[in-house]
Amino acid sequence: MRILIIGAGGREHALVWKLSQSPNVKELYCAPGNGGIAEMATCLLIKETEIDKLVQFAKEQAIDLTVVGPEVPLIAGIVDRFQREGLVIFGPNQKAAQLEGSKQFAKDIMKRYQIPTAAYETFTDAEAAKAYVRQKGAPIVVKADGLAAGKGVIVAHTMEEAIRAIEDCMEHAAFGDAGSKLVIEDFLEGIELSLMAFVDGTVIRPMVLAQDHKPVFDGGKGPNTGGMGTYSPVPPYGEETRERAMKEILIPMVQALQAEGIHYQGVLYAGLMMVGEQPYVIEFNARFGDPETQVVLPRLENDLAEVLYAVATGNLEGISLDWKKDAAVCVILASGGYPGSYQKGYPITGISSEKKSILFHSGTKQDAGEIQTAGGRVLGVTAVGQDLVEARDKAYETVQQVQFQDMHYRTDIALWAANQQRRSFNKSN
Ligand code: AMP
Ligand code: GLY
C-alpha cells in the first residue's frame, strides 16, 4: 500500500511510526510532516489545507489510502473532495466533522438522542447569555461554538469570570467568528477520560482508554494546552467503564448520526467526564487525539494499515482489535512560554541515541542536519512498560537526556494513576 498522512504533529508521527511496521505498507508520505517524521516517511511541501495539491499528489502517485490527522482539513471538506475524485481517505466528511466543528451541532444531537452531557443553552446575543449566567450562577462553562485551537472553552469559577468570557468572545471577538455563537453549559466535576473508537459508518471498535493532562503546570495548574502528556491504561477505569461509555455514548451517537442521514467514518473521539461511575460527554472530536494517539497506538497489536483501510472502505466488521497489556506514558516537552508566545529555532540535543523511549516529534524541523524546535509542543517522549510505574520511569529517564533552551514539561504525568496501579497490585499480591 502507498499511504499519505496529512498533518505535522506528534499524532501524525505516531501514525507514521505504527504504519511503518506494517508489512503491507510499501511507501509512506506525509504532508507536511516534521523533523522526526522525515526519518520514516517522505515529507511533502504541501500544507494540510492545500486540498487541490493534496488531491493532485494522491492521484499522480497512485496513493491507496490517505489518512487525515488534524480537524481543520476535515471541517474544510477534504474527505468529500477526495471521495468525489474516487480516492480512498480515512476521516469523516464535512457534515460529520461538524461534530467537532460546531459545539452546538454536537450538543443538539446529544440532547435529541439523550446522550449524557451537561445541560446547556446556545446564544448569539451577549445580553441574553449574561442573563442566563446570572440566573444559573457559577461555576459554569462558556464555550465558543466554532474551532478555537483548543482555547475556546472557559471554565468560569465566578460569575465575573463568566461575564468576562462572554464579553471577550462576543464583544471583543477573542476567538474571531468561532465565538460569535456561544454554548453555555453546566460545570461537571469528575475525572476526565478520552475514549476513541474506529467507526466505518456502522461498525464501531473502541480503542483503549487514555487520559490527557491539559493544564500546562504540575497539579493541573495554569492555562489549558493542547495536552502536556497522556497515559493508558487509566486505572481504576477499565473494561466496565469502556463498555458503559460504548453502550450509553458511542453506539447511540453513531446510531443518531445514521438516523440524521450522516455517514460517519474515521475516528470518533469522546472526551468524557466521569461523575462517579457515570460518563458524560465533554466534547466530541472527529479525529485521533493528540497526544492520546502517542500512548494508544503503541498498545495496538493489529496492523494499523489494515484497520484504517477497513474503516475507510466500510469493512470493519471482520476486524477485531487486540491490545497489549503493557502501559504507555507520553510526556510532552514544550517550548518555554507555551501555550502563550514562545521562541522557535533552538537546537535539540540528546535525542539521537535514545533507546528506552519513542520520541514522537510534535513541533520540530530539520535544518542542515540539525533538529530544531519549531512549535509549542516540541516532543512527546513515550515509553512502554509492564505497568504505569515502569513506563513513567523510562519516559522520565529519557526526558532527563533531552535538552533545548527553555524546555518545559510536567513532572506529574500519570503519577496518580501509577500510584493507584501499584497500590492495587500490592493489595492483590
Ligand atoms: P474542551 O475543549 O471542550 O475539551 O474543553 C476543554 C476543557 O475544559 C476540558 O478538558 C475540561 O477540562 C473543561 N470542561 C469543558 N466542559 C466542561 C464542563 N461542562 N464541566 C467541567 N469542565 C469542563
Ligand atoms: N488531546 C486532546 C485533543 O486531541 O483534542
CSV table of C-alpha atoms and ligand atoms in Angstrom, one decimal:
chain,number,residue,atom,x,y,z
A,1,MET,CA,0.0,0.0,0.0
A,2,ARG,CA,1.1,3.6,-0.7
A,3,ILE,CA,-0.2,5.8,2.1
A,4,LEU,CA,-0.4,9.6,2.5
A,5,ILE,CA,-0.7,11.0,6.0
A,6,ILE,CA,-1.9,14.6,6.4
A,7,GLY,CA,-0.6,16.7,9.4
A,8,ALA,CA,2.5,17.8,11.1
A,9,GLY,CA,2.4,16.8,14.8
A,10,GLY,CA,3.1,14.1,17.3
A,11,ARG,CA,-0.1,12.4,16.4
A,12,GLU,CA,1.0,12.1,12.8
A,13,HIS,CA,4.4,10.9,13.8
A,14,ALA,CA,2.8,8.1,15.9
A,15,LEU,CA,0.6,7.2,12.9
A,16,VAL,CA,3.6,7.0,10.6
A,17,TRP,CA,5.6,5.1,13.2
A,18,LYS,CA,2.9,2.4,13.5
A,19,LEU,CA,2.2,2.3,9.8
A,20,SER,CA,5.9,1.8,9.0
A,21,GLN,CA,5.7,-1.5,10.9
A,22,SER,CA,3.0,-2.9,8.6
A,23,PRO,CA,4.3,-5.4,6.0
A,24,ASN,CA,1.6,-4.2,3.6
A,25,VAL,CA,3.0,-0.6,3.5
A,26,LYS,CA,5.4,0.0,0.6
A,27,GLU,CA,5.6,3.8,0.7
A,28,LEU,CA,4.7,6.4,3.3
A,29,TYR,CA,4.3,10.1,2.5
A,30,CYS,CA,3.4,12.9,5.0
A,31,ALA,CA,2.2,16.4,4.2
A,32,PRO,CA,3.8,18.5,5.5
A,33,GLY,CA,5.3,16.3,8.3
A,34,ASN,CA,8.1,17.4,10.6
A,35,GLY,CA,11.7,16.8,11.6
A,36,GLY,CA,11.0,13.4,13.1
A,37,ILE,CA,8.5,12.2,10.6
A,38,ALA,CA,11.2,12.9,7.9
A,39,GLU,CA,13.2,9.9,9.2
A,40,MET,CA,10.3,7.5,8.4
A,41,ALA,CA,8.3,9.0,5.6
A,42,THR,CA,8.8,11.2,2.6
A,43,CYS,CA,7.7,14.7,3.7
A,44,LEU,CA,5.9,16.9,1.2
A,45,LEU,CA,6.0,20.7,0.9
A,46,ILE,CA,2.2,20.8,0.9
A,47,LYS,CA,0.2,22.2,3.8
A,48,GLU,CA,-2.7,20.3,5.4
A,49,THR,CA,-5.2,22.9,4.0
A,50,GLU,CA,-4.0,22.8,0.3
A,51,ILE,CA,-6.6,20.4,-0.7
A,52,ASP,CA,-6.2,20.8,-4.5
A,53,LYS,CA,-2.5,20.0,-4.2
A,54,LEU,CA,-3.1,17.0,-2.0
A,55,VAL,CA,-5.7,15.6,-4.4
A,56,GLN,CA,-3.3,16.1,-7.3
A,57,PHE,CA,-0.5,14.3,-5.4
A,58,ALA,CA,-2.7,11.4,-4.4
A,59,LYS,CA,-3.8,10.9,-8.0
A,60,GLU,CA,-0.3,11.3,-9.6
A,61,GLN,CA,1.3,9.0,-7.0
A,62,ALA,CA,-1.5,6.4,-7.1
A,63,ILE,CA,-2.0,6.7,-3.3
A,64,ASP,CA,-4.1,3.8,-2.0
A,65,LEU,CA,-5.1,5.4,1.3
A,66,THR,CA,-4.9,9.0,2.7
A,67,VAL,CA,-5.2,9.4,6.4
A,68,VAL,CA,-6.2,12.8,7.8
A,69,GLY,CA,-4.7,13.8,11.2
A,70,PRO,CA,-6.0,17.2,12.2
A,71,GLU,CA,-9.5,18.6,12.3
A,72,VAL,CA,-9.1,21.7,10.1
A,73,PRO,CA,-9.0,19.9,6.7
A,74,LEU,CA,-11.8,17.6,7.8
A,75,ILE,CA,-14.0,20.5,8.6
A,76,ALA,CA,-13.0,22.2,5.3
A,77,GLY,CA,-14.3,19.1,3.5
A,78,ILE,CA,-11.2,17.3,2.4
A,79,VAL,CA,-12.9,13.9,2.6
A,80,ASP,CA,-15.8,14.9,0.4
A,81,ARG,CA,-13.3,16.2,-2.2
A,82,PHE,CA,-11.1,13.1,-2.2
A,83,GLN,CA,-14.2,10.8,-2.4
A,84,ARG,CA,-15.6,12.8,-5.3
A,85,GLU,CA,-12.3,12.1,-7.1
A,86,GLY,CA,-12.6,8.3,-6.4
A,87,LEU,CA,-9.8,8.3,-3.8
A,88,VAL,CA,-9.9,6.3,-0.6
A,89,ILE,CA,-9.5,8.5,2.5
A,90,PHE,CA,-9.7,7.9,6.3
A,91,GLY,CA,-11.8,10.5,8.2
A,92,PRO,CA,-15.3,11.9,8.4
A,93,ASN,CA,-16.9,14.0,5.7
A,94,GLN,CA,-17.6,17.7,6.2
A,95,LYS,CA,-21.1,17.2,7.6
A,96,ALA,CA,-20.0,14.5,10.0
A,97,ALA,CA,-16.9,16.6,11.1
A,98,GLN,CA,-19.4,19.2,12.4
A,99,LEU,CA,-19.4,17.1,15.5
A,100,GLU,CA,-16.1,18.8,16.3
A,101,GLY,CA,-16.6,21.9,14.2
A,102,SER,CA,-19.7,23.1,16.0
A,103,LYS,CA,-20.3,22.6,19.7
A,104,GLN,CA,-24.0,23.5,19.2
A,105,PHE,CA,-24.4,20.8,16.5
A,106,ALA,CA,-22.8,18.2,18.8
A,107,LYS,CA,-24.9,19.3,21.8
A,108,ASP,CA,-28.1,19.4,19.9
A,109,ILE,CA,-27.7,15.8,18.6
A,110,MET,CA,-26.8,14.6,22.1
A,111,LYS,CA,-29.9,16.3,23.6
A,112,ARG,CA,-32.2,14.9,20.8
A,113,TYR,CA,-30.9,11.4,21.4
A,114,GLN,CA,-30.5,11.5,25.1
A,115,ILE,CA,-26.7,11.0,25.2
A,116,PRO,CA,-25.4,12.1,28.6
A,117,THR,CA,-23.9,15.5,28.5
A,118,ALA,CA,-24.0,18.7,30.6
A,119,ALA,CA,-27.3,20.8,30.4
A,120,TYR,CA,-26.7,23.8,28.1
A,121,GLU,CA,-28.2,26.7,26.1
A,122,THR,CA,-26.9,28.3,22.9
A,123,PHE,CA,-26.6,32.1,22.5
A,124,THR,CA,-25.9,34.6,19.7
A,125,ASP,CA,-26.8,37.6,21.9
A,126,ALA,CA,-24.4,38.7,24.6
A,127,GLU,CA,-27.1,40.2,26.9
A,128,ALA,CA,-29.2,37.0,26.7
A,129,ALA,CA,-26.0,35.0,27.5
A,130,LYS,CA,-25.2,37.2,30.5
A,131,ALA,CA,-28.8,36.9,31.8
A,132,TYR,CA,-28.6,33.1,31.6
A,133,VAL,CA,-25.3,33.1,33.5
A,134,ARG,CA,-26.7,35.4,36.2
A,135,GLN,CA,-29.7,33.0,36.6
A,136,LYS,CA,-27.6,29.8,36.7
A,137,GLY,CA,-24.7,31.1,38.9
A,138,ALA,CA,-21.0,29.9,38.9
A,139,PRO,CA,-19.2,27.6,38.3
A,140,ILE,CA,-20.3,27.5,34.7
A,141,VAL,CA,-18.6,26.8,31.4
A,142,VAL,CA,-18.6,29.2,28.4
A,143,LYS,CA,-17.7,27.6,25.0
A,144,ALA,CA,-17.1,29.3,21.7
A,145,ASP,CA,-19.2,27.3,19.2
A,146,GLY,CA,-16.6,27.0,16.5
A,147,LEU,CA,-12.9,25.9,16.3
A,148,ALA,CA,-10.6,27.9,18.5
A,149,ALA,CA,-7.5,25.7,18.6
A,150,GLY,CA,-8.4,24.2,22.0
A,151,LYS,CA,-8.6,27.6,23.6
A,152,GLY,CA,-12.3,28.5,23.2
A,153,VAL,CA,-13.5,26.9,26.5
A,154,ILE,CA,-13.6,29.0,29.6
A,155,VAL,CA,-14.4,27.2,32.9
A,156,ALA,CA,-15.6,30.1,35.0
A,157,HIS,CA,-15.4,29.7,38.7
A,158,THR,CA,-17.1,33.0,39.5
A,159,MET,CA,-19.9,35.0,37.9
A,160,GLU,CA,-17.5,37.8,37.0
A,161,GLU,CA,-15.3,35.4,35.1
A,162,ALA,CA,-18.3,34.0,33.1
A,163,ILE,CA,-19.4,37.5,32.2
A,164,ARG,CA,-15.9,38.5,31.1
A,165,ALA,CA,-15.7,35.3,29.0
A,166,ILE,CA,-19.0,36.2,27.3
A,167,GLU,CA,-17.7,39.8,26.6
A,168,ASP,CA,-14.3,38.5,25.3
A,169,CYS,CA,-16.0,36.1,22.9
A,170,MET,CA,-18.9,38.2,21.7
A,171,GLU,CA,-18.0,41.8,22.1
A,172,HIS,CA,-14.1,41.6,21.7
A,173,ALA,CA,-14.1,38.6,19.3
A,174,ALA,CA,-11.2,37.0,21.2
A,175,PHE,CA,-11.8,33.8,19.1
A,176,GLY,CA,-12.9,35.6,15.9
A,177,ASP,CA,-16.0,34.1,14.3
A,178,ALA,CA,-15.8,30.9,16.3
A,179,GLY,CA,-17.0,32.9,19.4
A,180,SER,CA,-19.9,34.8,17.8
A,181,LYS,CA,-22.1,31.9,19.0
A,182,LEU,CA,-21.7,30.5,22.5
A,183,VAL,CA,-22.7,27.3,24.2
A,184,ILE,CA,-23.0,27.8,27.9
A,185,GLU,CA,-23.2,24.6,29.9
A,186,ASP,CA,-23.3,23.3,33.5
A,187,PHE,CA,-20.0,22.6,35.2
A,188,LEU,CA,-19.3,18.9,35.7
A,189,GLU,CA,-16.9,17.8,38.4
A,190,GLY,CA,-15.1,14.5,37.9
A,191,ILE,CA,-12.2,12.6,36.2
A,192,GLU,CA,-11.6,13.2,32.5
A,193,LEU,CA,-11.0,10.3,30.2
A,194,SER,CA,-10.6,10.0,26.4
A,195,LEU,CA,-12.2,7.2,24.5
A,196,MET,CA,-11.5,6.9,20.8
A,197,ALA,CA,-13.2,4.4,18.5
A,198,PHE,CA,-12.8,3.4,14.9
A,199,VAL,CA,-16.1,3.8,13.0
A,200,ASP,CA,-16.8,2.7,9.4
A,201,GLY,CA,-20.2,4.2,9.1
A,202,THR,CA,-21.9,1.4,11.0
A,203,VAL,CA,-19.5,-0.8,12.9
A,204,ILE,CA,-17.7,0.7,16.0
A,205,ARG,CA,-14.5,-0.7,17.5
A,206,PRO,CA,-13.3,1.1,20.6
A,207,MET,CA,-9.6,1.7,21.4
A,208,VAL,CA,-8.2,1.6,25.0
A,209,LEU,CA,-8.9,4.4,27.4
A,210,ALA,CA,-6.4,7.2,27.8
A,211,GLN,CA,-6.1,10.3,29.9
A,212,ASP,CA,-4.7,13.7,28.8
A,213,HIS,CA,-3.2,16.3,31.1
A,214,LYS,CA,-4.3,19.6,29.6
A,215,PRO,CA,-3.1,22.3,32.0
A,216,VAL,CA,0.4,23.5,31.5
A,217,PHE,CA,1.8,23.1,35.0
A,218,ASP,CA,2.0,20.3,37.6
A,219,GLY,CA,-1.0,19.7,39.7
A,220,GLY,CA,-3.3,20.8,36.9
A,221,LYS,CA,-2.4,24.5,37.3
A,222,GLY,CA,-2.1,27.2,34.7
A,223,PRO,CA,-3.9,27.6,31.4
A,224,ASN,CA,-5.1,24.7,29.2
A,225,THR,CA,-2.9,23.5,26.4
A,226,GLY,CA,-3.3,21.0,23.5
A,227,GLY,CA,-2.2,18.4,26.0
A,228,MET,CA,1.0,18.1,28.2
A,229,GLY,CA,1.1,14.3,28.5
A,230,THR,CA,-1.1,11.2,28.3
A,231,TYR,CA,-1.1,7.7,29.6
A,232,SER,CA,-3.0,4.4,29.1
A,233,PRO,CA,-4.5,2.4,30.8
A,234,VAL,CA,-6.2,4.7,33.3
A,235,PRO,CA,-6.8,2.7,36.5
A,236,PRO,CA,-9.2,2.4,38.2
A,237,TYR,CA,-11.2,2.8,35.0
A,238,GLY,CA,-11.2,-0.3,32.9
A,239,GLU,CA,-13.4,-2.6,30.8
A,240,GLU,CA,-16.6,-1.8,32.7
A,241,THR,CA,-16.2,1.9,32.1
A,242,ARG,CA,-15.4,1.4,28.4
A,243,GLU,CA,-18.4,-0.9,27.9
A,244,ARG,CA,-20.7,1.6,29.6
A,245,ALA,CA,-19.3,4.5,27.5
A,246,MET,CA,-19.8,2.4,24.4
A,247,LYS,CA,-23.4,1.5,25.3
A,248,GLU,CA,-24.5,4.9,26.5
A,249,ILE,CA,-22.5,7.2,24.3
A,250,LEU,CA,-20.6,5.9,21.3
A,251,ILE,CA,-23.1,3.4,20.0
A,252,PRO,CA,-26.1,5.8,20.4
A,253,MET,CA,-24.1,8.6,18.8
A,254,VAL,CA,-23.3,6.6,15.7
A,255,GLN,CA,-26.9,5.5,15.5
A,256,ALA,CA,-28.0,9.1,16.0
A,257,LEU,CA,-25.8,10.2,13.1
A,258,GLN,CA,-27.2,7.5,10.9
A,259,ALA,CA,-30.7,8.5,11.8
A,260,GLU,CA,-29.8,12.1,10.8
A,261,GLY,CA,-28.6,10.8,7.5
A,262,ILE,CA,-24.9,11.4,8.3
A,263,HIS,CA,-22.3,8.9,7.4
A,264,TYR,CA,-19.5,8.9,10.0
A,265,GLN,CA,-16.3,7.2,9.0
A,266,GLY,CA,-12.9,7.6,10.8
A,267,VAL,CA,-12.1,8.1,14.5
A,268,LEU,CA,-14.9,9.2,16.8
A,269,TYR,CA,-13.2,10.7,19.9
A,270,ALA,CA,-15.3,11.2,23.0
A,271,GLY,CA,-13.9,13.4,25.7
A,272,LEU,CA,-15.6,12.1,28.8
A,273,MET,CA,-16.1,13.4,32.4
A,274,MET,CA,-16.6,10.5,34.9
A,275,VAL,CA,-19.0,11.8,37.5
A,276,GLY,CA,-18.8,8.8,39.9
A,277,GLU,CA,-19.4,5.9,37.6
A,278,GLN,CA,-21.5,7.9,35.0
A,279,PRO,CA,-19.7,9.0,31.9
A,280,TYR,CA,-20.8,12.4,30.4
A,281,VAL,CA,-19.6,13.8,27.1
A,282,ILE,CA,-17.5,17.0,27.4
A,283,GLU,CA,-16.8,17.1,23.7
A,284,PHE,CA,-16.6,15.0,20.6
A,285,ASN,CA,-13.6,15.2,18.2
A,286,ALA,CA,-13.6,13.9,14.7
A,287,ARG,CA,-10.1,12.6,14.6
A,288,PHE,CA,-7.3,10.9,16.6
A,289,GLY,CA,-6.4,12.8,19.9
A,290,ASP,CA,-3.1,14.4,20.2
A,291,PRO,CA,-1.3,13.2,22.4
A,292,GLU,CA,-3.7,10.4,23.2
A,293,THR,CA,-2.6,8.6,19.9
A,294,GLN,CA,1.0,8.5,21.1
A,295,VAL,CA,0.0,6.2,24.0
A,296,VAL,CA,-2.8,4.3,22.3
A,297,LEU,CA,-1.1,3.1,19.1
A,298,PRO,CA,2.0,1.6,20.9
A,299,ARG,CA,-0.5,-0.6,22.7
A,300,LEU,CA,-2.2,-1.8,19.5
A,301,GLU,CA,-1.3,-5.3,18.3
A,302,ASN,CA,-3.1,-5.1,14.9
A,303,ASP,CA,-1.7,-4.0,11.6
A,304,LEU,CA,-2.8,-0.3,11.6
A,305,ALA,CA,-2.8,-0.1,7.7
A,306,GLU,CA,-5.3,-2.9,7.6
A,307,VAL,CA,-7.5,-1.3,10.2
A,308,LEU,CA,-7.5,2.2,8.7
A,309,TYR,CA,-8.2,0.8,5.2
A,310,ALA,CA,-11.1,-1.3,6.5
A,311,VAL,CA,-12.6,1.8,8.2
A,312,ALA,CA,-12.2,3.9,5.1
A,313,THR,CA,-13.8,1.3,2.9
A,314,GLY,CA,-16.6,0.2,5.2
A,315,ASN,CA,-15.2,-3.2,6.1
A,316,LEU,CA,-14.5,-3.0,9.8
A,317,GLU,CA,-17.0,-5.9,10.6
A,318,GLY,CA,-14.3,-8.6,10.1
A,319,ILE,CA,-11.7,-6.9,12.2
A,320,SER,CA,-11.3,-7.2,16.0
A,321,LEU,CA,-8.7,-5.1,17.8
A,322,ASP,CA,-6.1,-6.7,20.1
A,323,TRP,CA,-4.3,-4.6,22.8
A,324,LYS,CA,-1.1,-5.2,24.7
A,325,LYS,CA,-1.4,-5.5,28.5
A,326,ASP,CA,1.5,-3.0,28.7
A,327,ALA,CA,1.1,0.5,29.9
A,328,ALA,CA,2.3,3.6,27.9
A,329,VAL,CA,3.2,7.1,29.1
A,330,CYS,CA,3.8,10.2,27.0
A,331,VAL,CA,5.5,13.3,28.4
A,332,ILE,CA,5.3,16.4,26.3
A,333,LEU,CA,8.4,18.6,26.1
A,334,ALA,CA,7.2,22.1,25.3
A,335,SER,CA,8.8,25.4,24.5
A,336,GLY,CA,9.0,27.8,27.4
A,337,GLY,CA,6.1,30.2,27.3
A,338,TYR,CA,3.7,27.8,25.6
A,339,PRO,CA,0.6,28.0,25.4
A,340,GLY,CA,1.4,31.7,25.2
A,341,SER,CA,4.1,33.1,22.9
A,342,TYR,CA,7.5,31.3,22.7
A,343,GLN,CA,10.7,31.3,20.6
A,344,LYS,CA,11.5,28.7,17.9
A,345,GLY,CA,14.6,27.5,16.2
A,346,TYR,CA,16.6,26.2,19.2
A,347,PRO,CA,18.7,23.1,18.6
A,348,ILE,CA,17.6,19.9,20.4
A,349,THR,CA,20.3,17.6,21.8
A,350,GLY,CA,20.3,14.2,23.4
A,351,ILE,CA,17.8,12.5,21.0
A,352,SER,CA,19.9,10.6,18.6
A,353,SER,CA,21.0,7.7,20.8
A,354,GLU,CA,17.7,7.2,22.6
A,355,LYS,CA,16.6,3.6,23.0
A,356,LYS,CA,14.3,3.4,26.1
A,357,SER,CA,11.5,5.6,24.8
A,358,ILE,CA,10.0,6.5,21.4
A,359,LEU,CA,10.4,10.2,20.6
A,360,PHE,CA,7.4,11.4,18.7
A,361,HIS,CA,8.1,14.8,17.2
A,362,SER,CA,5.4,17.5,17.6
A,363,GLY,CA,7.0,20.7,16.6
A,364,THR,CA,10.5,20.1,15.2
A,365,LYS,CA,12.2,20.8,11.9
A,366,GLN,CA,15.5,19.6,10.3
A,367,ASP,CA,17.8,22.4,9.4
A,368,ALA,CA,21.2,21.5,7.8
A,369,GLY,CA,21.1,18.1,9.6
A,370,GLU,CA,20.2,19.6,12.9
A,371,ILE,CA,16.9,19.1,14.7
A,372,GLN,CA,15.4,22.3,16.0
A,373,THR,CA,12.3,23.4,17.9
A,374,ALA,CA,9.5,24.6,15.6
A,375,GLY,CA,6.4,24.7,17.8
A,376,GLY,CA,4.8,25.0,21.2
A,377,ARG,CA,4.7,21.3,21.8
A,378,VAL,CA,8.1,20.0,20.7
A,379,LEU,CA,8.5,16.3,21.5
A,380,GLY,CA,6.4,13.6,23.0
A,381,VAL,CA,8.6,11.2,25.0
A,382,THR,CA,6.7,7.9,25.0
A,383,ALA,CA,7.7,4.8,26.9
A,384,VAL,CA,6.0,1.4,27.2
A,385,GLY,CA,6.4,-0.7,30.3
A,386,GLN,CA,4.7,-3.6,32.1
A,387,ASP,CA,2.9,-1.1,34.2
A,388,LEU,CA,2.5,2.6,34.5
A,389,VAL,CA,5.3,2.9,37.1
A,390,GLU,CA,7.8,1.3,34.7
A,391,ALA,CA,6.6,3.3,31.7
A,392,ARG,CA,6.8,6.5,33.7
A,393,ASP,CA,10.2,5.8,35.0
A,394,LYS,CA,11.5,5.1,31.5
A,395,ALA,CA,9.9,8.1,30.0
A,396,TYR,CA,11.2,10.5,32.6
A,397,GLU,CA,14.7,8.9,32.4
A,398,THR,CA,14.7,9.9,28.7
A,399,VAL,CA,13.4,13.3,29.4
A,400,GLN,CA,16.5,13.9,31.5
A,401,GLN,CA,18.7,13.4,28.5
A,402,VAL,CA,16.9,15.7,26.1
A,403,GLN,CA,17.7,19.4,26.1
A,404,PHE,CA,16.8,22.6,24.3
A,405,GLN,CA,16.6,26.2,25.5
A,406,ASP,CA,13.7,27.0,27.8
A,407,MET,CA,12.4,23.4,27.7
A,408,HIS,CA,9.3,22.9,29.9
A,409,TYR,CA,7.5,19.7,30.9
A,410,ARG,CA,5.2,18.5,33.6
A,411,THR,CA,6.7,16.1,36.2
A,412,ASP,CA,3.4,14.5,37.3
A,413,ILE,CA,2.2,12.8,34.1
A,414,ALA,CA,0.4,9.5,35.1
A,415,LEU,CA,1.6,9.9,38.7
A,416,TRP,CA,-1.7,9.5,40.4
A,417,ALA,CA,-2.7,6.5,38.3
A,418,ALA,CA,0.7,4.9,38.6
A,419,ASN,CA,0.3,5.1,42.4
A,420,GLN,CA,-3.2,3.6,42.1
A,421,GLN,CA,-1.9,0.8,40.0
A,422,ARG,CA,0.9,-0.1,42.4
A,423,ARG,CA,-1.4,0.0,45.4
A,424,SER,CA,-3.9,-2.3,43.9
A,425,PHE,CA,-1.1,-4.6,42.8
A,426,ASN,CA,0.3,-4.7,46.3
A,427,LYS,CA,-3.1,-5.4,47.7
A,428,SER,CA,-3.8,-8.3,45.4
A,429,ASN,CA,-0.4,-10.0,45.9
B,1,AMP,P1,-12.9,21.1,25.5
B,1,AMP,O1,-12.1,22.0,24.6
B,1,AMP,O2,-14.4,21.1,25.2
B,1,AMP,O3,-12.3,19.7,25.7
B,1,AMP,O4,-12.8,21.7,26.9
B,1,AMP,C1,-11.5,22.0,27.5
B,1,AMP,C2,-11.5,21.6,28.9
B,1,AMP,O5,-12.5,22.3,29.7
B,1,AMP,C3,-11.9,20.1,29.2
B,1,AMP,O6,-10.9,19.3,29.0
B,1,AMP,C4,-12.4,20.2,30.6
B,1,AMP,O7,-11.3,20.1,31.5
B,1,AMP,C5,-13.0,21.5,30.7
B,1,AMP,N1,-14.5,21.5,30.5
B,1,AMP,C6,-15.2,21.5,29.4
B,1,AMP,N2,-16.5,21.4,29.6
B,1,AMP,C7,-16.7,21.2,30.9
B,1,AMP,C8,-17.8,21.0,31.8
B,1,AMP,N3,-19.0,21.0,31.3
B,1,AMP,N4,-17.6,20.9,33.1
B,1,AMP,C9,-16.3,20.9,33.6
B,1,AMP,N5,-15.2,21.1,32.9
B,1,AMP,C10,-15.4,21.3,31.5
B,2,GLY,N1,-5.7,15.9,23.5
B,2,GLY,C1,-6.9,16.5,23.2
B,2,GLY,C2,-7.3,16.5,21.7
B,2,GLY,O1,-6.7,15.9,20.9
B,2,GLY,O2,-8.2,17.3,21.4
